[in-house]
Amino acid sequence: IPLGLHTFHSILEGAGSTDEYIKLAKENGHTSMAITDNATLSGTFEFFNKCKASNIKPIFGVEILLNDNIGKFEDKGFEGDNFRVKIFIKDKQGYSNLNRLIYLANTEGYYKKEGRITTEWLLKHREGLIVSTSGLDSKLASMALRGREIEAENYVNMLRTEFGDDLIIELKFSKFPTQKQYNNFLIKMMRKYNILPVLSNDTYYPRKEDSVLQDVVT
């Protein structure tokens, strides 16, 4: 199941349309697909209707920036690193909570072109949400790849405690050597804490030849 689709609703990042993705999904026999635009659910209504019309199960989610220093510095440039976290909606309560998080991201955590949330906000509004360990640009990867494995494991343990079975291990395969290193850490956490794994790949455009359009967009 594609779990990392970004449409043109991901401002200045996505170049694909819902129609193009659904057409490809049908051609490749997918029965489900997810939309994970950056800090917005603005494409979900169209996505829902068109998936249903094509007999494809829609899964809703977002990728959103995470920064635990929001509001601690007068100059936002000194608030530290922004990380990415992928969140999926599990049920109606989750839809309401994710909308709340996006509202907070864009009113209290906005920086440059995108909203941000804190771990505290995420935990406060966690009901009905599924959170992923996310990719190389995640907070967890930052810790694991910088030799802070104990701290990284403590973070996994905290998320596992808060989210229970609604925490998923997200494994990816890429050309980056750090991805293999991160995957090894995630597999260790998956086995130790009995966390469900998923395979994913971020997609920002439908076909290989659309990479030219993606370059223009970004």
XYZ file of N, CA and C in Angstrom:
654
model
N 0.849 -1.196 0.000
C 0.000 0.000 0.000
C 0.881 1.240 0.000
N 0.699 2.154 -0.958
C 1.469 3.410 -0.940
C 1.114 4.225 0.311
N 2.116 4.542 1.115
C 1.872 5.227 2.389
C 2.560 6.586 2.465
N 3.015 7.113 1.343
C 3.724 8.390 1.408
C 3.468 9.295 0.215
N 2.221 9.359 -0.246
C 1.909 10.175 -1.424
C 1.749 11.648 -1.063
N 2.428 12.500 -1.830
C 2.292 13.945 -1.679
C 1.713 14.507 -2.975
N 0.596 15.187 -2.872
C -0.020 15.803 -4.042
C 0.421 17.265 -4.141
N -0.161 17.976 -5.102
C 0.193 19.393 -5.236
C -0.327 20.238 -4.070
N -1.086 19.600 -3.161
C -1.486 20.310 -1.949
C -0.298 20.492 -0.999
N 0.784 19.728 -1.223
C 2.034 19.964 -0.495
C 2.733 21.131 -1.192
N 2.474 22.330 -0.717
C 2.905 23.547 -1.400
C 4.416 23.556 -1.616
N 4.808 23.821 -2.865
C 6.210 23.921 -3.282
C 6.984 22.619 -3.108
N 6.260 21.498 -2.998
C 6.937 20.203 -2.878
C 6.304 19.128 -3.756
N 4.975 19.035 -3.771
C 4.317 17.984 -4.537
C 3.935 18.432 -5.934
N 4.034 17.496 -6.897
C 3.685 17.835 -8.282
C 2.629 16.892 -8.852
N 2.128 15.964 -8.049
C 1.146 15.005 -8.539
C -0.271 15.385 -8.176
N -1.206 14.947 -8.989
C -2.626 15.183 -8.702
C -3.275 13.897 -8.213
N -4.377 14.029 -7.521
C -5.126 12.870 -7.042
C -5.546 11.968 -8.196
N -5.986 12.558 -9.282
C -6.428 11.781 -10.447
C -5.308 10.903 -10.983
N -4.109 11.476 -11.084
C -2.978 10.716 -11.630
C -2.604 9.551 -10.721
N -2.576 9.804 -9.428
C -2.214 8.747 -8.487
C -3.244 7.620 -8.476
N -4.519 7.968 -8.501
C -5.564 6.951 -8.481
C -5.527 6.126 -9.769
N -5.272 6.766 -10.888
C -5.159 6.046 -12.161
C -4.025 5.014 -12.088
N -2.886 5.424 -11.546
C -1.759 4.505 -11.405
C -2.074 3.388 -10.409
N -2.768 3.736 -9.340
C -3.144 2.729 -8.342
C -4.015 1.646 -8.973
N -4.969 2.057 -9.793
C -5.841 1.091 -10.474
C -5.027 0.220 -11.433
N -4.103 0.848 -12.157
C -3.292 0.109 -13.123
C -2.419 -0.936 -12.436
N -1.998 -0.654 -11.209
C -1.089 -1.542 -10.491
C -1.790 -2.426 -9.466
N -3.113 -2.395 -9.457
C -3.881 -3.309 -8.619
C -3.902 -2.970 -7.145
N -3.660 -1.713 -6.793
C -3.723 -1.325 -5.386
C -5.179 -1.232 -4.928
N -5.446 -1.754 -3.747
C -6.798 -1.672 -3.195
C -6.909 -0.579 -2.131
N -5.758 -0.057 -1.688
C -5.727 1.027 -0.705
C -4.580 1.959 -1.038
N -4.692 3.210 -0.618
C -3.588 4.150 -0.764
C -3.773 5.289 0.227
N -2.654 5.881 0.623
C -2.690 6.949 1.624
C -2.241 8.265 1.015
N -2.748 9.347 1.557
C -2.308 10.682 1.190
C -1.638 11.294 2.419
N -0.425 11.821 2.239
C 0.328 12.380 3.374
C 0.939 13.721 2.975
N 0.089 14.668 2.669
C 0.580 15.997 2.291
C 1.195 16.710 3.485
N 1.968 17.729 3.186
C 2.700 18.438 4.227
C 1.801 19.409 4.984
N 1.510 19.065 6.231
C 0.810 19.948 7.173
C -0.548 20.429 6.669
N -1.216 19.623 5.859
C -2.544 20.021 5.389
C -3.407 18.797 5.094
N -4.709 18.947 5.341
C -5.691 17.938 4.964
C -6.595 18.471 3.852
N -6.136 19.518 3.187
C -6.989 20.192 2.206
C -7.346 19.320 1.006
N -6.569 18.279 0.741
C -6.866 17.431 -0.402
C -7.663 16.190 -0.069
N -8.029 16.023 1.204
C -8.640 14.759 1.621
C -10.067 14.565 1.098
N -10.851 15.630 0.972
C -12.232 15.482 0.508
C -12.256 14.966 -0.930
N -11.437 15.590 -1.782
C -11.339 15.133 -3.174
C -10.778 13.712 -3.223
N -9.765 13.450 -2.427
C -9.134 12.136 -2.379
C -10.137 11.061 -1.962
N -10.919 11.344 -0.945
C -11.921 10.401 -0.450
C -12.931 10.061 -1.537
N -13.505 11.080 -2.153
C -14.545 10.854 -3.154
C -14.025 10.078 -4.363
N -12.829 10.423 -4.828
C -12.301 9.783 -6.032
C -11.803 8.369 -5.746
N -11.296 8.132 -4.553
C -10.909 6.775 -4.186
C -12.137 5.873 -4.103
N -13.192 6.371 -3.459
C -14.420 5.591 -3.331
C -15.006 5.267 -4.702
N -14.949 6.240 -5.612
C -15.483 6.027 -6.961
C -14.670 4.982 -7.721
N -13.413 4.815 -7.337
C -12.528 3.843 -8.001
C -12.368 2.557 -7.204
N -13.182 2.408 -6.142
C -13.144 1.208 -5.302
C -11.777 1.003 -4.646
N -11.188 2.097 -4.208
C -9.917 2.074 -3.492
C -10.144 2.628 -2.090
N -9.614 1.954 -1.098
C -9.761 2.428 0.280
C -8.814 3.599 0.527
N -9.339 4.769 0.906
C -8.474 5.919 1.177
C -7.968 5.923 2.624
N -6.710 6.240 2.799
C -6.111 6.388 4.123
C -5.610 7.821 4.233
N -5.997 8.509 5.306
C -5.662 9.920 5.434
C -4.524 10.134 6.424
N -3.653 11.046 6.077
C -2.558 11.369 6.975
C -1.847 12.629 6.534
N -0.835 12.991 7.266
C -0.004 14.147 6.921
C 1.438 13.859 7.295
N 2.331 14.605 6.679
C 3.688 14.746 7.183
C 3.769 16.159 7.723
N 4.317 16.302 8.899
C 4.328 17.616 9.515
C 5.638 17.815 10.274
N 6.089 19.049 10.332
C 7.326 19.339 11.031
C 7.125 19.254 12.542
N 8.135 18.721 13.213
C 8.123 18.584 14.667
C 9.289 19.385 15.237
N 8.999 20.254 16.183
C 10.045 21.054 16.826
C 9.640 21.301 18.274
N 10.415 20.781 19.196
C 10.069 20.895 20.616
C 10.575 22.177 21.256
N 11.071 23.105 20.428
C 11.527 24.402 20.952
C 10.634 25.556 20.525
N 9.465 25.240 19.961
C 8.554 26.296 19.506
C 8.185 27.210 20.675
N 8.349 28.497 20.475
C 7.970 29.481 21.486
C 9.007 29.739 22.554
N 10.134 29.038 22.509
C 11.155 29.209 23.543
C 12.188 30.275 23.192
N 12.167 30.721 21.942
C 13.116 31.737 21.497
C 12.371 32.836 20.753
N 12.793 34.068 20.962
C 12.160 35.196 20.275
C 12.413 35.115 18.780
N 13.623 34.726 18.400
C 13.981 34.567 16.999
C 13.769 33.108 16.600
N 12.834 32.863 15.678
C 12.514 31.492 15.292
C 13.697 30.786 14.647
N 14.648 31.544 14.142
C 15.819 30.941 13.541
C 16.703 30.228 14.544
N 16.491 30.493 15.833
C 17.287 29.874 16.887
C 16.506 28.791 17.636
N 15.411 28.332 17.063
C 14.586 27.339 17.747
C 15.064 25.907 17.530
N 16.209 25.751 16.876
C 16.731 24.402 16.694
C 16.200 23.725 15.448
N 16.526 22.450 15.317
C 16.182 21.700 14.109
C 14.685 21.391 14.019
N 14.200 21.415 12.785
C 12.856 20.930 12.498
C 12.959 19.496 11.987
N 12.140 18.619 12.521
C 12.113 17.224 12.085
C 10.755 16.924 11.466
N 10.666 15.797 10.756
C 9.387 15.417 10.154
C 8.803 14.201 10.855
N 7.491 14.234 11.016
C 6.786 13.088 11.578
C 5.560 12.812 10.707
N 5.299 11.527 10.476
C 4.156 11.116 9.658
C 3.052 10.611 10.580
N 1.843 11.140 10.381
C 0.708 10.800 11.236
C -0.464 10.357 10.365
N -1.110 9.266 10.746
C -2.278 8.769 10.019
C -3.525 8.850 10.893
N -4.663 9.021 10.236
C -5.947 9.080 10.933
C -6.517 7.672 11.057
N -6.902 7.326 12.271
C -7.457 5.996 12.541
C -8.982 5.993 12.521
N -9.598 7.067 13.026
C -11.054 7.110 13.138
C -11.525 8.568 13.166
N -12.815 8.752 13.453
C -13.404 10.095 13.444
C -12.746 11.017 14.469
N -12.441 10.474 15.659
C -11.764 11.278 16.682
C -10.370 11.686 16.207
N -9.719 10.787 15.504
C -8.405 11.096 14.963
C -8.462 12.208 13.928
N -9.513 12.201 13.112
C -9.678 13.264 12.115
C -9.808 14.619 12.810
N -10.603 14.655 13.878
C -10.783 15.891 14.635
C -9.465 16.336 15.279
N -8.733 15.379 15.853
C -7.486 15.718 16.526
C -6.397 16.160 15.556
N -6.342 15.534 14.382
C -5.327 15.946 13.418
C -5.627 17.342 12.882
N -6.912 17.641 12.691
C -7.267 19.008 12.309
C -6.841 20.007 13.383
N -7.000 19.620 14.631
C -6.580 20.484 15.741
C -5.075 20.707 15.713
N -4.324 19.650 15.462
C -2.871 19.767 15.394
C -2.436 20.676 14.237
N -3.106 20.537 13.108
C -2.763 21.377 11.954
C -3.086 22.840 12.250
N -4.188 23.064 12.952
C -4.535 24.435 13.355
C -3.444 25.021 14.252
N -3.011 24.253 15.241
C -1.942 24.707 16.136
C -0.646 24.941 15.365
N -0.357 24.043 14.419
C 0.867 24.156 13.634
C 0.915 25.454 12.853
N -0.234 25.870 12.340
C -0.261 27.048 11.486
C -0.551 28.355 12.224
N -0.987 28.257 13.477
C -1.246 29.475 14.246
C -0.166 29.752 15.279
N 0.361 28.680 15.888
C 1.364 28.855 16.935
C 2.749 28.340 16.540
N 2.810 27.517 15.498
C 4.096 26.932 15.147
C 4.575 27.225 13.743
N 3.934 28.162 13.049
C 4.275 28.409 11.643
C 5.672 29.000 11.503
N 6.422 28.492 10.519
C 7.782 28.976 10.262
C 8.080 28.870 8.772
N 8.407 30.017 8.153
C 8.703 30.099 6.728
C 7.507 29.636 5.894
N 7.506 28.407 5.374
C 6.417 27.996 4.475
C 5.545 26.891 5.050
N 5.771 26.506 6.314
C 5.058 25.333 6.817
C 4.844 25.410 8.323
N 3.743 24.812 8.780
C 3.454 24.760 10.195
C 4.234 23.661 10.896
N 4.390 23.816 12.215
C 5.116 22.833 13.019
C 4.328 22.526 14.292
N 4.575 21.335 14.824
C 3.962 20.951 16.093
C 5.066 20.531 17.065
N 4.694 20.361 18.320
C 5.617 19.832 19.314
C 5.184 18.416 19.699
N 6.105 17.679 20.311
C 5.755 16.346 20.814
C 4.645 16.448 21.852
N 4.699 17.493 22.665
C 3.673 17.703 23.692
C 2.291 17.844 23.067
N 2.187 18.630 21.991
C 0.894 18.797 21.311
C 0.430 17.461 20.723
N 1.368 16.727 20.140
C 1.028 15.443 19.527
C 0.475 14.474 20.570
N 1.109 14.410 21.717
C 0.649 13.488 22.769
C -0.707 13.915 23.326
N -0.906 15.212 23.439
C -2.162 15.727 23.975
C -3.336 15.380 23.066
N -3.091 15.323 21.759
C -4.164 15.074 20.782
C -3.964 13.724 20.076
N -3.424 12.743 20.778
C -3.046 11.470 20.155
C -4.225 10.531 19.892
N -5.349 10.733 20.564
C -6.459 9.787 20.433
C -6.936 9.691 18.983
N -7.023 8.457 18.497
C -7.497 8.248 17.131
C -6.445 8.432 16.063
N -5.186 8.596 16.479
C -4.101 8.816 15.522
C -3.104 7.664 15.566
N -2.493 7.397 14.427
C -1.398 6.443 14.309
C -0.154 7.232 13.944
N 0.903 7.077 14.702
C 2.128 7.822 14.441
C 3.211 6.870 13.969
N 4.005 7.339 13.026
C 5.082 6.538 12.453
C 6.435 7.010 12.983
N 7.400 6.090 13.012
C 8.765 6.488 13.369
C 9.360 7.411 12.309
N 8.790 7.387 11.103
C 9.126 8.300 10.010
C 10.534 8.062 9.461
N 10.987 8.971 8.559
C 12.193 8.731 7.781
C 13.466 9.319 8.358
N 14.439 9.529 7.468
C 15.751 10.022 7.873
C 15.708 11.449 8.406
N 14.625 12.167 8.097
C 14.497 13.544 8.576
C 13.656 13.620 9.854
N 13.509 12.484 10.550
C 12.729 12.454 11.782
C 13.602 12.730 13.002
N 12.971 13.040 14.103
C 13.689 13.259 15.362
C 14.373 11.981 15.817
N 13.686 10.861 15.642
C 14.244 9.581 16.056
C 15.502 9.243 15.258
N 15.448 9.459 13.942
C 16.621 9.182 13.102
C 17.790 10.073 13.486
N 17.497 11.323 13.796
C 18.555 12.257 14.189
C 19.307 11.731 15.401
N 18.588 11.205 16.368
C 19.224 10.668 17.562
C 19.964 9.368 17.259
N 19.306 8.466 16.534
C 19.888 7.151 16.269
C 21.148 7.234 15.424
N 21.189 8.190 14.495
C 22.326 8.294 13.571
C 23.472 9.147 14.113
N 23.255 9.749 15.258
C 24.302 10.577 15.866
C 24.888 9.935 17.118
N 24.734 8.630 17.197
C 25.327 7.908 18.306
C 24.583 8.039 19.618
N 23.326 8.494 19.564
C 22.539 8.680 20.789
C 21.453 7.597 20.859
N 21.896 6.343 20.751
C 20.940 5.232 20.654
C 20.124 5.043 21.929
N 20.730 5.275 23.072
C 19.982 5.131 24.329
C 18.859 6.163 24.383
N 19.182 7.393 24.012
C 18.166 8.453 23.969
C 17.094 8.126 22.940
N 17.526 7.591 21.785
C 16.581 7.217 20.731
C 15.649 6.097 21.205
N 16.215 5.118 21.900
C 15.383 4.018 22.408
C 14.399 4.519 23.459
N 14.843 5.444 24.284
C 13.933 6.023 25.281
C 12.775 6.748 24.598
N 13.069 7.388 23.472
C 12.023 8.101 22.717
C 11.024 7.100 22.137
N 11.536 5.987 21.594
C 10.665 4.929 21.077
C 9.794 4.371 22.202
N 10.405 4.126 23.337
C 9.680 3.570 24.478
C 8.581 4.517 24.951
N 8.872 5.826 24.924
C 7.866 6.822 25.302
C 6.691 6.799 24.320
N 6.999 6.775 23.020
C 5.942 6.734 22.010
C 5.126 5.452 22.116
N 5.802 4.343 22.396
C 5.119 3.064 22.542
C 4.171 3.096 23.740
N 4.633 3.711 24.822
C 3.812 3.833 26.023
C 2.575 4.692 25.753
N 2.756 5.793 25.022
C 1.665 6.739 24.773
C 0.702 6.255 23.690
N 1.233 5.654 22.631
C 0.402 5.291 21.479
C 0.033 3.811 21.439
N 0.747 2.984 22.196
C 0.452 1.559 22.167
C 0.622 0.983 20.776
N -0.388 0.230 20.316
C -0.325 -0.389 18.991
C -0.479 0.623 17.859
N -0.730 1.882 18.194
C -0.863 2.921 17.179
C 0.467 3.607 16.882
N 1.561 2.996 17.317
C 2.898 3.390 16.873
C 3.356 2.345 15.870
N 3.839 2.788 14.705
C 4.321 1.851 13.688
C 5.773 2.174 13.325
N 6.525 1.119 13.039
C 7.902 1.237 12.566
C 7.868 1.397 11.051
N 8.436 2.478 10.541
C 8.404 2.744 9.103
C 9.785 2.473 8.502
N 9.870 1.430 7.706
C 11.116 1.053 7.043
C 11.102 1.520 5.594
N 12.242 2.027 5.138
C 12.364 2.473 3.751
C 13.643 1.888 3.158
N 13.694 1.852 1.846
C 14.904 1.413 1.156
C 15.321 2.526 0.205
N 16.549 2.984 0.333
C 17.034 4.074 -0.513
C 18.524 3.909 -0.753
N 19.073 4.799 -1.548
C 20.497 4.741 -1.900
C 21.392 5.272 -0.780
N 20.792 5.882 0.237
C 21.586 6.497 1.294
C 22.080 5.440 2.292
N 23.393 5.390 2.554
C 23.923 4.419 3.534
C 23.298 4.603 4.915
N 22.949 5.841 5.257
C 22.345 6.097 6.571
C 20.985 5.436 6.713
N 20.304 5.171 5.576
C 19.003 4.511 5.651
C 19.148 3.093 6.176
N 20.174 2.391 5.706
C 20.410 1.028 6.189
C 20.737 1.056 7.684
N 21.535 2.018 8.098
C 21.886 2.148 9.512
C 20.643 2.412 10.359
N 19.787 3.303 9.870
C 18.540 3.626 10.580
C 17.611 2.419 10.607
N 17.513 1.718 9.474
C 16.668 0.518 9.421
C 17.108 -0.524 10.449
N 18.420 -0.700 10.585
C 18.932 -1.672 11.559
C 18.497 -1.311 12.977
N 18.539 -0.020 13.291
C 18.080 0.429 14.611
C 16.581 0.178 14.772
N 15.810 0.503 13.721
C 14.354 0.331 13.789
C 13.970 -1.138 13.945
N 14.647 -2.013 13.232
C 14.352 -3.444 13.332
C 14.622 -3.942 14.750
N 15.690 -3.431 15.358
C 16.000 -3.793 16.737
C 14.877 -3.337 17.674
N 14.373 -2.115 17.461
C 13.270 -1.605 18.277
C 11.983 -2.377 18.012
N 11.773 -2.726 16.753
C 10.573 -3.479 16.372
C 10.510 -4.814 17.110
N 11.645 -5.492 17.163
C 11.687 -6.803 17.813
C 11.610 -6.681 19.333
N 12.289 -5.686 19.877
C 12.336 -5.540 21.329
C 10.997 -5.135 21.913
N 10.282 -4.231 21.210
C 9.030 -3.702 21.743
C 7.796 -4.222 21.007
N 8.001 -5.180 20.088
C 6.890 -5.807 19.371
C 6.011 -4.762 18.676
N 6.642 -3.955 17.828
C 5.955 -2.876 17.107
C 5.736 -3.288 15.658
N 4.550 -3.022 15.146
C 4.207 -3.378 13.775
C 5.076 -2.603 12.773
N 5.709 -3.300 11.810
C 6.478 -2.598 10.777
C 5.665 -2.386 9.504
N 5.975 -1.317 8.780
C 5.417 -1.094 7.449
C 6.555 -0.667 6.525
N 6.390 -0.930 5.249
C 7.345 -0.470 4.248
C 6.736 0.723 3.530
N 7.547 1.750 3.294
C 7.008 2.937 2.633
C 8.049 3.572 1.730
N 7.587 4.501 0.924
C 8.462 5.284 0.069
C 7.763 6.600 -0.226
N 8.416 7.703 0.026
C 7.801 9.002 -0.236
C 7.729 9.257 -1.730
N 6.556 9.688 -2.174
C 6.320 9.950 -3.592
C 5.813 11.377 -3.762
N 6.494 12.134 -4.617
C 6.130 13.534 -4.822
C 5.628 13.806 -6.240
N 5.735 12.802 -7.102
C 5.199 12.938 -8.458
C 4.895 11.540 -8.988
N 3.959 11.421 -9.939
C 3.444 10.100 -10.352
C 4.415 9.261 -11.179
N 5.062 9.869 -12.158
C 5.900 9.110 -13.089
C 7.309 9.693 -13.139
N 8.240 8.842 -13.565
C 9.649 9.240 -13.593
C 9.865 10.523 -14.382
N 9.183 10.628 -15.520
C 9.372 11.812 -16.375
C 8.848 13.098 -15.735
N 8.031 12.962 -14.674
C 7.503 14.147 -13.989
C 8.521 14.783 -13.049
N 9.714 14.205 -12.978
C 10.753 14.771 -12.111
C 11.130 16.184 -12.556
N 10.987 16.458 -13.840
C 11.282 17.810 -14.356
C 10.307 18.819 -13.749
N 9.025 18.447 -13.715
C 8.008 19.324 -13.122
C 8.274 19.489 -11.633
N 8.699 18.396 -10.980
C 9.003 18.479 -9.542
C 10.119 19.478 -9.287
N 11.133 19.492 -10.143
C 12.242 20.434 -9.993
C 11.743 21.882 -10.099
N 10.785 22.099 -11.005
C 10.221 23.451 -11.170
C 9.435 23.867 -9.930
N 8.643 22.925 -9.404
C 7.808 23.198 -8.239
C 8.643 23.549 -7.006
N 9.724 22.809 -6.810
C 10.537 23.016 -5.612
C 11.585 24.082 -5.789
